[in-house]
PDB file of C-alpha atoms in Angstrom:
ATOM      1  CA  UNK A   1      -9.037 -37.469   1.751  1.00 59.00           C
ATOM      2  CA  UNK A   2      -5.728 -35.804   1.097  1.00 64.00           C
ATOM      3  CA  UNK A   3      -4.263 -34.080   4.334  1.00 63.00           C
ATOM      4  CA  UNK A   4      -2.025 -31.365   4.462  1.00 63.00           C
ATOM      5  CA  UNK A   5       0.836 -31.042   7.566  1.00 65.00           C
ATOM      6  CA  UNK A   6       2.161 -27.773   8.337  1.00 69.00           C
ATOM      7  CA  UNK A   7       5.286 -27.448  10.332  1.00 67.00           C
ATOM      8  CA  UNK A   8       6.907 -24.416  11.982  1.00 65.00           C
ATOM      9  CA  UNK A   9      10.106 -23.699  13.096  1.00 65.00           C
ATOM     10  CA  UNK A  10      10.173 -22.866  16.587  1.00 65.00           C
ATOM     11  CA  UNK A  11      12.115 -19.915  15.681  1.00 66.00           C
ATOM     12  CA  UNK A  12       8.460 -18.643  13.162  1.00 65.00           C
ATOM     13  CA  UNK A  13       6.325 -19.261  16.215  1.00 66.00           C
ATOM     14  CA  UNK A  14       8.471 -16.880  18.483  1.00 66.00           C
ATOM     15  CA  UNK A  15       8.513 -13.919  15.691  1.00 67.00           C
ATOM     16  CA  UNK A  16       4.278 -14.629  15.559  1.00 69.00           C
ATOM     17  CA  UNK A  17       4.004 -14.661  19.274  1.00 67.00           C
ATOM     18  CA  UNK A  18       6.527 -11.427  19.666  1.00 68.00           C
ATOM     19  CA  UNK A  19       4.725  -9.352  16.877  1.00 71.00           C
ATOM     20  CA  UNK A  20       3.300  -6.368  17.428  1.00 70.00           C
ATOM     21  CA  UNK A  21      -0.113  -5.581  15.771  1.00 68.00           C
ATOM     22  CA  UNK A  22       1.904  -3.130  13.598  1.00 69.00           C
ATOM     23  CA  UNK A  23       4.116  -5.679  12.653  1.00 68.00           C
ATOM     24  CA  UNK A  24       3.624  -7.716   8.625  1.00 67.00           C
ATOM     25  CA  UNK A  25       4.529 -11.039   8.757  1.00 68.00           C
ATOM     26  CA  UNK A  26       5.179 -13.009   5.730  1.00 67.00           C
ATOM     27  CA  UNK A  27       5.023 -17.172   5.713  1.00 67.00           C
ATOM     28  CA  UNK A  28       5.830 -18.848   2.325  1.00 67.00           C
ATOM     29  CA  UNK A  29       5.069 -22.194   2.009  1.00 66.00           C
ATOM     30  CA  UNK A  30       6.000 -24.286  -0.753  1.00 65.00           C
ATOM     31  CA  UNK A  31       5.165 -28.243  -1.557  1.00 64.00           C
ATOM     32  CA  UNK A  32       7.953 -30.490  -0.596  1.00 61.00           C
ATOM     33  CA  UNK A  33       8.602 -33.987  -2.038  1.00 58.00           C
ATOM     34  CA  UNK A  34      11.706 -34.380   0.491  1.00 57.00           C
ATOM     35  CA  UNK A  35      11.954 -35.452   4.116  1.00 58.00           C
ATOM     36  CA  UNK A  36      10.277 -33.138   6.820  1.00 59.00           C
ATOM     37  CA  UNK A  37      14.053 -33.120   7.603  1.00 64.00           C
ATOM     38  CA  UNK A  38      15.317 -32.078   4.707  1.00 64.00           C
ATOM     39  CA  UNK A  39      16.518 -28.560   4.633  1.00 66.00           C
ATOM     40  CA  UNK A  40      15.408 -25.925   1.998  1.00 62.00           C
ATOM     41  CA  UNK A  41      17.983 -24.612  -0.719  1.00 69.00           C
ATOM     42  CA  UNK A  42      18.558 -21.549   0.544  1.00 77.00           C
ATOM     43  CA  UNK A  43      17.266 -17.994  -1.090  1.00 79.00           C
ATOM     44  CA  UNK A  44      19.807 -15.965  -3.477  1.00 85.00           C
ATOM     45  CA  UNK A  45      18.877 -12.359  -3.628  1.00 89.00           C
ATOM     46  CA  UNK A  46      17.801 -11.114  -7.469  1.00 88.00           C
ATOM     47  CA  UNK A  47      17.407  -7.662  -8.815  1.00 92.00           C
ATOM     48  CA  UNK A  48      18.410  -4.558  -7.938  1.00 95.00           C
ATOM     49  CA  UNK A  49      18.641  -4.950  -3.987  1.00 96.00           C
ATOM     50  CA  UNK A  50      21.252  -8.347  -4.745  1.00 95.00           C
ATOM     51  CA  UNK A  51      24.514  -6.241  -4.542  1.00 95.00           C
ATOM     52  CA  UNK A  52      23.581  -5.079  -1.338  1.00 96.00           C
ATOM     53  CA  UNK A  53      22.183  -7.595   0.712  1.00 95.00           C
ATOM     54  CA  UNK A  54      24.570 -10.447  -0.973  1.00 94.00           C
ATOM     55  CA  UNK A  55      27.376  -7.275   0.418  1.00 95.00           C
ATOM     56  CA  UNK A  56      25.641  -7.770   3.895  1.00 95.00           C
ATOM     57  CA  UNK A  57      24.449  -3.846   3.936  1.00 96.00           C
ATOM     58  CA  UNK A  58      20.702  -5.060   3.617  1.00 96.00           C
ATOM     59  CA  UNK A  59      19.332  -8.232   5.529  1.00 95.00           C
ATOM     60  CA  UNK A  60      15.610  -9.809   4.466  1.00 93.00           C
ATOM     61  CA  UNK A  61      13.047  -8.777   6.761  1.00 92.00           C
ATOM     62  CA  UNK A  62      14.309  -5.431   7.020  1.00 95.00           C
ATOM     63  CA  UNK A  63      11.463  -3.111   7.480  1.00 95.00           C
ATOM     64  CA  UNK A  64      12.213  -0.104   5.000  1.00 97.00           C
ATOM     65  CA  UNK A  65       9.875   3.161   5.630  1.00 96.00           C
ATOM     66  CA  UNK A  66       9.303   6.807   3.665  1.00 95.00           C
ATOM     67  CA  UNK A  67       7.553   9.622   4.940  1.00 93.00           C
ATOM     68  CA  UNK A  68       6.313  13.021   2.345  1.00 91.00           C
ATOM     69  CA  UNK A  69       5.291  15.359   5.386  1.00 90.00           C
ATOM     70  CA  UNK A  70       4.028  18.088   2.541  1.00 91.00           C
ATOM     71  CA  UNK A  71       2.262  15.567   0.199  1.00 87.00           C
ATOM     72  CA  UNK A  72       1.007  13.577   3.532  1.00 90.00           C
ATOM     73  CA  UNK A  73       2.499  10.218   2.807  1.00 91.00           C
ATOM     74  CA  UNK A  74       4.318   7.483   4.497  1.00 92.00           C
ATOM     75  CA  UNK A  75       5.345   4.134   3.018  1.00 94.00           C
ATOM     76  CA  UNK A  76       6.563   0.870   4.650  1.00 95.00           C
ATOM     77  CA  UNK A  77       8.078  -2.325   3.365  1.00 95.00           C
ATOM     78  CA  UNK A  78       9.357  -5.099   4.127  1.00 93.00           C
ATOM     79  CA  UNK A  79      12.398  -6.661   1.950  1.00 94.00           C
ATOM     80  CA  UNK A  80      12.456 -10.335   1.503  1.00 91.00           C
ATOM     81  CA  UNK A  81      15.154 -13.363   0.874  1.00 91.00           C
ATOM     82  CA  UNK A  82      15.229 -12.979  -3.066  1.00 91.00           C
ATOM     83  CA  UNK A  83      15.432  -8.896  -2.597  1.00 94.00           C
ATOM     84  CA  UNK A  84      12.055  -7.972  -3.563  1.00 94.00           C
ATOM     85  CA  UNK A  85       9.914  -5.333  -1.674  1.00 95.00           C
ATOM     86  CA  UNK A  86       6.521  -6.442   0.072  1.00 93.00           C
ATOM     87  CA  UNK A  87       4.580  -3.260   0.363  1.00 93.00           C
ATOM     88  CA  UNK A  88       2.176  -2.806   2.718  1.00 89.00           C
ATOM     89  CA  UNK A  89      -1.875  -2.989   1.245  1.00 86.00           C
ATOM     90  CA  UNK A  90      -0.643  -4.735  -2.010  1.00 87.00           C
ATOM     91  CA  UNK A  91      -0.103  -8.080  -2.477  1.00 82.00           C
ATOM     92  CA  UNK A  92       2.138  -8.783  -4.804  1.00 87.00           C
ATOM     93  CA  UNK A  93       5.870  -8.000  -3.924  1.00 91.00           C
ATOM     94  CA  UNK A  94       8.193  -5.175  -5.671  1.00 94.00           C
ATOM     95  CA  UNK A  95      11.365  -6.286  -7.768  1.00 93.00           C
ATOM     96  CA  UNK A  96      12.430  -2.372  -7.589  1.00 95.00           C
ATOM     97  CA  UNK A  97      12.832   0.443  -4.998  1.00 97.00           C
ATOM     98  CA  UNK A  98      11.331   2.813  -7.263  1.00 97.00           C
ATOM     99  CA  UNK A  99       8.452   0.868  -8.474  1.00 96.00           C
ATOM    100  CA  UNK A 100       7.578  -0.209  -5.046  1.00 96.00           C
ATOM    101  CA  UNK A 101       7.464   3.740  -3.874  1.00 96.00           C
ATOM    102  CA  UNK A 102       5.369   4.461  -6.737  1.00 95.00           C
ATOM    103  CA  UNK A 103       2.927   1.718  -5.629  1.00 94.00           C
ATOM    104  CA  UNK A 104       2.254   3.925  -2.318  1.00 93.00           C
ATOM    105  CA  UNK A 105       2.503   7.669  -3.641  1.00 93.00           C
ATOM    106  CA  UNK A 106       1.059   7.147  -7.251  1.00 92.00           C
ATOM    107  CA  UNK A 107       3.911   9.125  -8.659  1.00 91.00           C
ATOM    108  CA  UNK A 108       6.912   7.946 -10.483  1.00 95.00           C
ATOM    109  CA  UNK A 109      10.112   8.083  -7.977  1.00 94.00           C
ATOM    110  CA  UNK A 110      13.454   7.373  -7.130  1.00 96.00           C
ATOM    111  CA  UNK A 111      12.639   4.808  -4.411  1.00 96.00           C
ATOM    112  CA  UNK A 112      16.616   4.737  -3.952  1.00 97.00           C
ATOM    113  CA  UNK A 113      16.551   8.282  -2.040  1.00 97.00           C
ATOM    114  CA  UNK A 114      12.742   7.979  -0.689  1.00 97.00           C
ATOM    115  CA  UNK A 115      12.807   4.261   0.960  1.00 97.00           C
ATOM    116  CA  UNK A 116      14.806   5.036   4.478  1.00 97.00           C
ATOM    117  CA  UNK A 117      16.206   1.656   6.080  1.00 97.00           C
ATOM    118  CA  UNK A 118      15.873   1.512  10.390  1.00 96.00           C
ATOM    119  CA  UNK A 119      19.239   3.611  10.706  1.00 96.00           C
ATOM    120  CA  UNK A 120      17.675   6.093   8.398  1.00 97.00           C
ATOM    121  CA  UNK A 121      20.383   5.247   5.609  1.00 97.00           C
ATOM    122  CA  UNK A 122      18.491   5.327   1.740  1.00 97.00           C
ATOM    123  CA  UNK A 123      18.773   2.790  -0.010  1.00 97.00           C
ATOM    124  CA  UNK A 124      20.408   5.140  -2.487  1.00 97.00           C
ATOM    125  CA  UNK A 125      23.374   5.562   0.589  1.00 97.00           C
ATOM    126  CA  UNK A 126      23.787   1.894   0.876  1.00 97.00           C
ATOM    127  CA  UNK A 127      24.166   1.517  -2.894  1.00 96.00           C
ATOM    128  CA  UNK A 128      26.957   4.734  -2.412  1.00 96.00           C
ATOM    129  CA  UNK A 129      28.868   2.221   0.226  1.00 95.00           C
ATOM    130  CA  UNK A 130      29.193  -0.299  -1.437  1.00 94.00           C
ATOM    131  CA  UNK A 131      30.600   1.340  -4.461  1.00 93.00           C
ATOM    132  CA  UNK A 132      33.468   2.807  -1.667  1.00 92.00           C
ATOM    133  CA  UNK A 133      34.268  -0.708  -0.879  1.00 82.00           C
TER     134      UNK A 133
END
């Protein structure tokens, strides 16, 4: 019988223990043929959301949020190492803003000016930095 060995990072079991029941966490596991030691190339950032985080001006596991008081909407998501978007209820992640926000309101739109980041910057702000750098 094959057996399968998960290890954690006592840094992964902190965030688990620390999370609030509000709180999405995502675990990726991937089959190793290396050491337990060996580390993990890291992540590069792809897509749309690259330029920023690769400027520093977006980190992964920043929780990104939208709320449509008049239509009665509110989006959250969570952006991830290679720059995608994990939207809450779906399970497949987002490669685009926009595409992510019209997962959650059914409508096409800019997700640059709707997704808001914890500072309450837009992603469409960010994106207006970086071009002033």
């Amino acid at each position: 019988m094959t057996t399968l060995s998960i290890h954690f990072d006592p840094a992964v079991i902190a965030r688990l223990v620390s999370a609030s029941s509000d709180d999405t966490i995502h675990v990726t596991l991937s089959l190793g043929a290396g050491s337990p030691n060996e580390q993990p190339s890291p992540v590069v950032p792809h897509g749309p959301l690259a330029a920023l985080m690769q400027a520093g001006l977006l980190e992964p596991d920043t929780v990104l949020t939208f709320r449509q008081r008049r239509a009665g909407r509110s989006g959250r998501a969570v952006v991830t190492a290679d720059g995608q978007l994990i939207v809450d209820g779906h399970s497949s992640p987002f490669s685009s803003p926009s595409k992510a926000a019209e997962a959650v309101t059914g409508n096409v739109i800019n997700g640059w000016t709707l997704w808001h980041t914890p500072k309450g910057e837009t992603l469409d702000q960010l994106r207006q930095k970086l071009r002033a750098e």
